[in-house]
mmCIF file of N, CA, C and O and ligand atoms in Angstrom:
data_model
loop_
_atom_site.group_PDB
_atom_site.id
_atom_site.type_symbol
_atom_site.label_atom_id
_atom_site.label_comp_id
_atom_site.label_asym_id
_atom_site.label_seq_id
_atom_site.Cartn_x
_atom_site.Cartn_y
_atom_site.Cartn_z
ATOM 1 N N UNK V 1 -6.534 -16.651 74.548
ATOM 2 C CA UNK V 1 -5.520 -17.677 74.353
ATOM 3 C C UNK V 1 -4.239 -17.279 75.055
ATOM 4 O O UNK V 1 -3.700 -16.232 74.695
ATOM 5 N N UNK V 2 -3.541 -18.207 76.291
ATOM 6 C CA UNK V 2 -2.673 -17.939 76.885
ATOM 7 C C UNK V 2 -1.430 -18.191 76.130
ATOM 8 O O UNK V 2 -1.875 -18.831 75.177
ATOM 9 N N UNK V 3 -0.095 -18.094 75.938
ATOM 10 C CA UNK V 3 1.179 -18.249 75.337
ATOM 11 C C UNK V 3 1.792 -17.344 74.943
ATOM 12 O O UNK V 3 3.016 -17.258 74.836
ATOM 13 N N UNK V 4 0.913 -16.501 74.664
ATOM 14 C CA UNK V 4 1.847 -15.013 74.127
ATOM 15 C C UNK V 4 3.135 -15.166 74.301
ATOM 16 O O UNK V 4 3.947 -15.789 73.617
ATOM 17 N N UNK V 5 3.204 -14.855 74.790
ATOM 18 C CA UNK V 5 5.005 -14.957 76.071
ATOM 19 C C UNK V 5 5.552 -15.934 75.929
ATOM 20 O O UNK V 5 6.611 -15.906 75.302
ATOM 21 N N UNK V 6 5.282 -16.609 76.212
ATOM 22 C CA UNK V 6 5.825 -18.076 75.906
ATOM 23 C C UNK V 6 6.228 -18.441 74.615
ATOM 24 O O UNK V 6 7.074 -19.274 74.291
ATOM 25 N N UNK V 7 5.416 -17.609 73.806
ATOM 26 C CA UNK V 7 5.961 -18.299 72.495
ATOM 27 C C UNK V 7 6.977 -17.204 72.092
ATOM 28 O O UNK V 7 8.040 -17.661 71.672
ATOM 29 N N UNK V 8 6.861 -15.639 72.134
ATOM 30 C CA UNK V 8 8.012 -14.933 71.994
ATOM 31 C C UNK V 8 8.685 -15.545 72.774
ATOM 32 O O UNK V 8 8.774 -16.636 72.210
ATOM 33 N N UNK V 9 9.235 -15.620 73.691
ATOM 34 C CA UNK V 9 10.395 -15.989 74.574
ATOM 35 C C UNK V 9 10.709 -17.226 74.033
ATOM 36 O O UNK V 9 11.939 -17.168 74.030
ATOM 37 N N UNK V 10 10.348 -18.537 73.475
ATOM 38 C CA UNK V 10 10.438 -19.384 72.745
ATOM 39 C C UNK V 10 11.524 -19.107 71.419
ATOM 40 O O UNK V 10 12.501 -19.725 70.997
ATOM 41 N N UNK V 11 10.829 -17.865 71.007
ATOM 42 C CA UNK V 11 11.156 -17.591 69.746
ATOM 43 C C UNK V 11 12.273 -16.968 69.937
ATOM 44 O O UNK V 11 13.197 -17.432 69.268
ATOM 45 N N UNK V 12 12.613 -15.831 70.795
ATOM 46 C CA UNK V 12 13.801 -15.265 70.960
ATOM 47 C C UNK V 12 14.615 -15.873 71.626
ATOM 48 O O UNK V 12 15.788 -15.557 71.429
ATOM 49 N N UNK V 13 14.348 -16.898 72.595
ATOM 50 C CA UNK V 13 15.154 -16.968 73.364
ATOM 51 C C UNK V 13 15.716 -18.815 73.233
ATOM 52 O O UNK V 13 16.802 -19.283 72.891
ATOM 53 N N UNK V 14 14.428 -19.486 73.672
ATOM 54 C CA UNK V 14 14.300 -21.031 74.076
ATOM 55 C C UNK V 14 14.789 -21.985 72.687
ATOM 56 O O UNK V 14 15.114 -23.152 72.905
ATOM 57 N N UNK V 15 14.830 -21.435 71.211
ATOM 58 C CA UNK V 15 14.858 -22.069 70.299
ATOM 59 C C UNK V 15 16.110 -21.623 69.022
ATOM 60 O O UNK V 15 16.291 -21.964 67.853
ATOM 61 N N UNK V 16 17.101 -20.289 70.397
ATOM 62 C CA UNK V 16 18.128 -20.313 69.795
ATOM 63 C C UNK V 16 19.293 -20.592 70.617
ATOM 64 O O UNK V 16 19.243 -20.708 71.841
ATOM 65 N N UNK V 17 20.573 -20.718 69.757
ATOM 66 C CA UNK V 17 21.701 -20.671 70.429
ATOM 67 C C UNK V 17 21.967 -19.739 71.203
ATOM 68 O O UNK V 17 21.647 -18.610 70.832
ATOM 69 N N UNK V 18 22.614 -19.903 72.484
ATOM 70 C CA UNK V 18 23.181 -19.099 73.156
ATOM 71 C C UNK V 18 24.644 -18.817 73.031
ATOM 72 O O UNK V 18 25.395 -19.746 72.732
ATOM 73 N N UNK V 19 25.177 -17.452 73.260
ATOM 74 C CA UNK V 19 26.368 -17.072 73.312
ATOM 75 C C UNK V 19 26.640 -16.291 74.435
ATOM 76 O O UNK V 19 25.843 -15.503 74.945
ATOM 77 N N UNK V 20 28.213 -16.607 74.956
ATOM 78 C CA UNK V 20 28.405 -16.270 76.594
ATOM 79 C C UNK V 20 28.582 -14.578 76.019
ATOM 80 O O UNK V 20 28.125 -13.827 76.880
ATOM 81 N N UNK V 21 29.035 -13.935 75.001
ATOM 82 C CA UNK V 21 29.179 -12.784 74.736
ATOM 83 C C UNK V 21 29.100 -11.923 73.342
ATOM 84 O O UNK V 21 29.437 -12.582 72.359
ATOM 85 N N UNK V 22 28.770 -10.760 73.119
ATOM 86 C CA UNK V 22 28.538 -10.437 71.609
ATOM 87 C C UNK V 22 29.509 -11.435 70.648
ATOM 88 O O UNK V 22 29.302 -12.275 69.772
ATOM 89 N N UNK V 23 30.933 -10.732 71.464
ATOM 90 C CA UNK V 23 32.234 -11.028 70.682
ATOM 91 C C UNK V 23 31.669 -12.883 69.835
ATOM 92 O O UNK V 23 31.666 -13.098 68.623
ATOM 93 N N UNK V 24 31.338 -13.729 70.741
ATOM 94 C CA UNK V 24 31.246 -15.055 70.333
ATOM 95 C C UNK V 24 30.332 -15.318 69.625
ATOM 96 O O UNK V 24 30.618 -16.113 68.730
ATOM 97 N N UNK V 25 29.064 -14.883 69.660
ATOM 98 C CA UNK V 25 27.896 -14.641 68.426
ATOM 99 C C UNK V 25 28.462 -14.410 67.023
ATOM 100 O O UNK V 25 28.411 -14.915 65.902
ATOM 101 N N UNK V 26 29.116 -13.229 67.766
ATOM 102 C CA UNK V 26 29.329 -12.643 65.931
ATOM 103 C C UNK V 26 30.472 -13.522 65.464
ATOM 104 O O UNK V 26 30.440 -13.807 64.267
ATOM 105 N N UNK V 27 31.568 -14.050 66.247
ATOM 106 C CA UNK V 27 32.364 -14.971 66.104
ATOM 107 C C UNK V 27 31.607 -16.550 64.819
ATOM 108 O O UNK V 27 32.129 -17.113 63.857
ATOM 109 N N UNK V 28 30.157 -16.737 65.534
ATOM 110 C CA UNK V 28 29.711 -17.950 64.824
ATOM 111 C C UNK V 28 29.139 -17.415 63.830
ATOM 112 O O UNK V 28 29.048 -18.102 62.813
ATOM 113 N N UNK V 29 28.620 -16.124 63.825
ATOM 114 C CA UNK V 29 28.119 -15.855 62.337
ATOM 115 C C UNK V 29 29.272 -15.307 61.020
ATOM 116 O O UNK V 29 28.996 -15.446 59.829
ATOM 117 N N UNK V 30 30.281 -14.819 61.408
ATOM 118 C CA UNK V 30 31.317 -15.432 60.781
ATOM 119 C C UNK V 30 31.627 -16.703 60.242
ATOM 120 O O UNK V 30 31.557 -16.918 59.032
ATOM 121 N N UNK V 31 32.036 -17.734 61.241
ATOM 122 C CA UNK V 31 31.946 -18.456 61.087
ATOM 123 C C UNK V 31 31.312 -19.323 59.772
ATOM 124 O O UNK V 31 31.724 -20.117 58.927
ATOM 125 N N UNK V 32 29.990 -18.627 60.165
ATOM 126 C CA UNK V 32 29.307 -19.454 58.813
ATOM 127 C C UNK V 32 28.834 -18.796 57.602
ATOM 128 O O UNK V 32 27.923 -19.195 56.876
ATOM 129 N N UNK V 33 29.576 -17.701 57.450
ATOM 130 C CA UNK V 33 29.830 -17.090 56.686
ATOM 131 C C UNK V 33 28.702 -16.241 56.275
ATOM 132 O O UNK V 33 28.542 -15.910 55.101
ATOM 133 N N UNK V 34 27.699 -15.787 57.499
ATOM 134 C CA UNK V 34 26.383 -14.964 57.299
ATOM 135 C C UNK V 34 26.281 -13.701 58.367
ATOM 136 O O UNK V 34 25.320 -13.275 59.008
ATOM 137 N N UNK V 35 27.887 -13.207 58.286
ATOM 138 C CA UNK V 35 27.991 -11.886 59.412
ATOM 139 C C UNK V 35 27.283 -10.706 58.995
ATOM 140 O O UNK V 35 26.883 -9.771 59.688
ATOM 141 N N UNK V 36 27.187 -10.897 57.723
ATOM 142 C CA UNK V 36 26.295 -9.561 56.968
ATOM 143 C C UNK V 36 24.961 -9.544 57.131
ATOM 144 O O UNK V 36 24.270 -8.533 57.251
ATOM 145 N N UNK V 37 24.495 -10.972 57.136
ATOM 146 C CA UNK V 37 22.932 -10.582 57.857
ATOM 147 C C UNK V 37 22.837 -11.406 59.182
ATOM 148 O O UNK V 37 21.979 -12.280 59.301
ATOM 149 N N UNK V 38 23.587 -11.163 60.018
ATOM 150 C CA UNK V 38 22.975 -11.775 61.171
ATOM 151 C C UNK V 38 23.848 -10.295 61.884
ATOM 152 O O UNK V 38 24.921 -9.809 61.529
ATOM 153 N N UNK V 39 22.685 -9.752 63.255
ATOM 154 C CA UNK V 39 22.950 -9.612 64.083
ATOM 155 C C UNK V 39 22.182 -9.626 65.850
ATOM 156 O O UNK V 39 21.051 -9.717 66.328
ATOM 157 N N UNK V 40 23.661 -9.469 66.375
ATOM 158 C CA UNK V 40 24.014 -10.112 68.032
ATOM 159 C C UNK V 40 23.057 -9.277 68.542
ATOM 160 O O UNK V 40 22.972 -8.068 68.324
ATOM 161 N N UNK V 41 22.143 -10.130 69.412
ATOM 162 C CA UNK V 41 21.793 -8.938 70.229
ATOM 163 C C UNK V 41 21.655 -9.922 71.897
ATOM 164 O O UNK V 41 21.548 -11.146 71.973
ATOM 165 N N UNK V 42 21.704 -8.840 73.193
ATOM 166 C CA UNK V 42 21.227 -9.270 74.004
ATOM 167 C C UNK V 42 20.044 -9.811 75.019
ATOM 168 O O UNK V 42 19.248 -9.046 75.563
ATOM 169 N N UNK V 43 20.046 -10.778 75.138
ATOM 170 C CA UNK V 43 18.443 -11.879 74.989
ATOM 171 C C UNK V 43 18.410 -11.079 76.790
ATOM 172 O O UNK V 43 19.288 -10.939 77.642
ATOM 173 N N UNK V 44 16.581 -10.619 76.725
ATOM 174 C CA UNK V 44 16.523 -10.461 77.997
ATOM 175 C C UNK V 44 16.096 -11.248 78.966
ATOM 176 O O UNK V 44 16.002 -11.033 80.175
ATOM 177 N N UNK V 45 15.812 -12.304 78.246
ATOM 178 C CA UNK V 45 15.132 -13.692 79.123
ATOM 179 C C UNK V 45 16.317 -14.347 79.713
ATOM 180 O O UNK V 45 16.182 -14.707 80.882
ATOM 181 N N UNK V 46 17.648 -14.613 79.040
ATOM 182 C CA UNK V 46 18.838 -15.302 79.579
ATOM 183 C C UNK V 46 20.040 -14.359 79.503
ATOM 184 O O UNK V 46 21.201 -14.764 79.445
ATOM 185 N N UNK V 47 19.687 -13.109 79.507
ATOM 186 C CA UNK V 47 21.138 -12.540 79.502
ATOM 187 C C UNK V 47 22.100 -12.974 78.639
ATOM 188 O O UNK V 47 23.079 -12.233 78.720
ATOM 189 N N UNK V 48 22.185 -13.485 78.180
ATOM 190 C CA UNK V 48 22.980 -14.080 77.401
ATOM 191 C C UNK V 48 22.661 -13.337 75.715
ATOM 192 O O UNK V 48 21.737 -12.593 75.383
ATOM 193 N N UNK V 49 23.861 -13.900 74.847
ATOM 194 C CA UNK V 49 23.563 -13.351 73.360
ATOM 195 C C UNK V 49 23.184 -14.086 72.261
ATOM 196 O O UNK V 49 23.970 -14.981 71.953
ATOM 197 N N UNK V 50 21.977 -13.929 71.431
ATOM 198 C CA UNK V 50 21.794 -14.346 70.502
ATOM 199 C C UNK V 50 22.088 -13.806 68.769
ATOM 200 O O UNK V 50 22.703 -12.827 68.348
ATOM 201 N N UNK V 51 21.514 -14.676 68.197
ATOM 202 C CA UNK V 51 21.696 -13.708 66.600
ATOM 203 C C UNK V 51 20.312 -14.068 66.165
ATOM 204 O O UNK V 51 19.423 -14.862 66.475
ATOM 205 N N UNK V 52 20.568 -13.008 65.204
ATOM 206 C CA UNK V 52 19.094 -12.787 64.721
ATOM 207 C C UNK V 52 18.976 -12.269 63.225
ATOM 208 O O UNK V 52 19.948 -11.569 62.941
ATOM 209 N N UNK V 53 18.377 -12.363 62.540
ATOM 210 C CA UNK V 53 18.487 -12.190 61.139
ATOM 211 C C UNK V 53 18.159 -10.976 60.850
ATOM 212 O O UNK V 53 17.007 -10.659 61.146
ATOM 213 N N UNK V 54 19.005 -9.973 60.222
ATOM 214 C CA UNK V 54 19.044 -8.936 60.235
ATOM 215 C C UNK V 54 18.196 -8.722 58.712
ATOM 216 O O UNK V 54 18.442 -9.150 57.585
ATOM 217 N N UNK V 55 17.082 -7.847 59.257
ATOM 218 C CA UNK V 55 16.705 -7.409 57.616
ATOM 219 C C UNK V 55 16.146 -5.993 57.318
ATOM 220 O O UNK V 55 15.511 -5.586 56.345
ATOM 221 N N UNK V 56 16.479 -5.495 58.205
ATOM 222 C CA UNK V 56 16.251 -3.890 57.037
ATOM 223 C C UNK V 56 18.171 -3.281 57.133
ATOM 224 O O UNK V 56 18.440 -2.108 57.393
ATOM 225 N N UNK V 57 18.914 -4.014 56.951
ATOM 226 C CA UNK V 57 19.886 -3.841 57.097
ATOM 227 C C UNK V 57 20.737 -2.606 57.370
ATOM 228 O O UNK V 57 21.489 -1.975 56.628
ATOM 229 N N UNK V 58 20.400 -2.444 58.659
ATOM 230 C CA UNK V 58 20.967 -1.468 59.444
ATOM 231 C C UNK V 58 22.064 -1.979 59.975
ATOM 232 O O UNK V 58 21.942 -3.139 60.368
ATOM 233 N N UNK V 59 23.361 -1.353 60.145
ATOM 234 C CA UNK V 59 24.395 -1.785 61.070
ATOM 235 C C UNK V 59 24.077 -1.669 62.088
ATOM 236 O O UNK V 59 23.315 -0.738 62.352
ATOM 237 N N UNK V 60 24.461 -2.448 62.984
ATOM 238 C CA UNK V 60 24.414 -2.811 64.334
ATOM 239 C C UNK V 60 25.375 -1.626 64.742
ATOM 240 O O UNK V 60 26.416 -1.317 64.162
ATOM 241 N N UNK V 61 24.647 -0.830 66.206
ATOM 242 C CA UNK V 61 25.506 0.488 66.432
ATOM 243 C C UNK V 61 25.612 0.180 68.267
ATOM 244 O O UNK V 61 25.036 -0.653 68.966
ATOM 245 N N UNK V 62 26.487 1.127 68.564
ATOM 246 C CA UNK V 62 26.682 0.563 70.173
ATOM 247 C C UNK V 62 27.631 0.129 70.571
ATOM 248 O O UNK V 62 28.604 0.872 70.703
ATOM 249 N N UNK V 63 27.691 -0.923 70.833
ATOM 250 C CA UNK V 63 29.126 -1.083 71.335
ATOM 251 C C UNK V 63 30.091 -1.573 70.272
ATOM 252 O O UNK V 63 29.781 -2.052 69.181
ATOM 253 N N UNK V 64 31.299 -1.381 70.755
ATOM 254 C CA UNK V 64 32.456 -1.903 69.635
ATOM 255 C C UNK V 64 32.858 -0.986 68.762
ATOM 256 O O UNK V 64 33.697 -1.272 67.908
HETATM 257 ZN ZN1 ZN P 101 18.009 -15.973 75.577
#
């Protein structure tokens, strides 16, 4: 069965919001008041940044 790929990349990439930079991700998960479990990461399909639901709740380490 072909899609593999397609459907991760779907999943990470095609069926979320994009953000031009961490800063603005984490900006919207603020926003909606779910900065504690969402984190930014960088999508390798669009370069660009997404969020993602954080659940073994590790802080996000790296930059910043
Ligand atoms: Zn992406």
């Amino acid at each position: 069965m072909k899609g593999g790929a397609e459907e991760a990349r779907y999943r990470s990439c095609g069926s979320k919001r994009r953000y031009r930079s961490q800063g603005d991700a984490l900006d919207a998960a603020l926003l909606a008041g779910v900065e504690r479990e969402r984190a930014a990461y960088r999508c390798r399909y669009c370069g660009q940044w997404h969020l993602t639901t954080r659940e073994r709740g590790d802080p996000p380490r790296g930059s910043r």
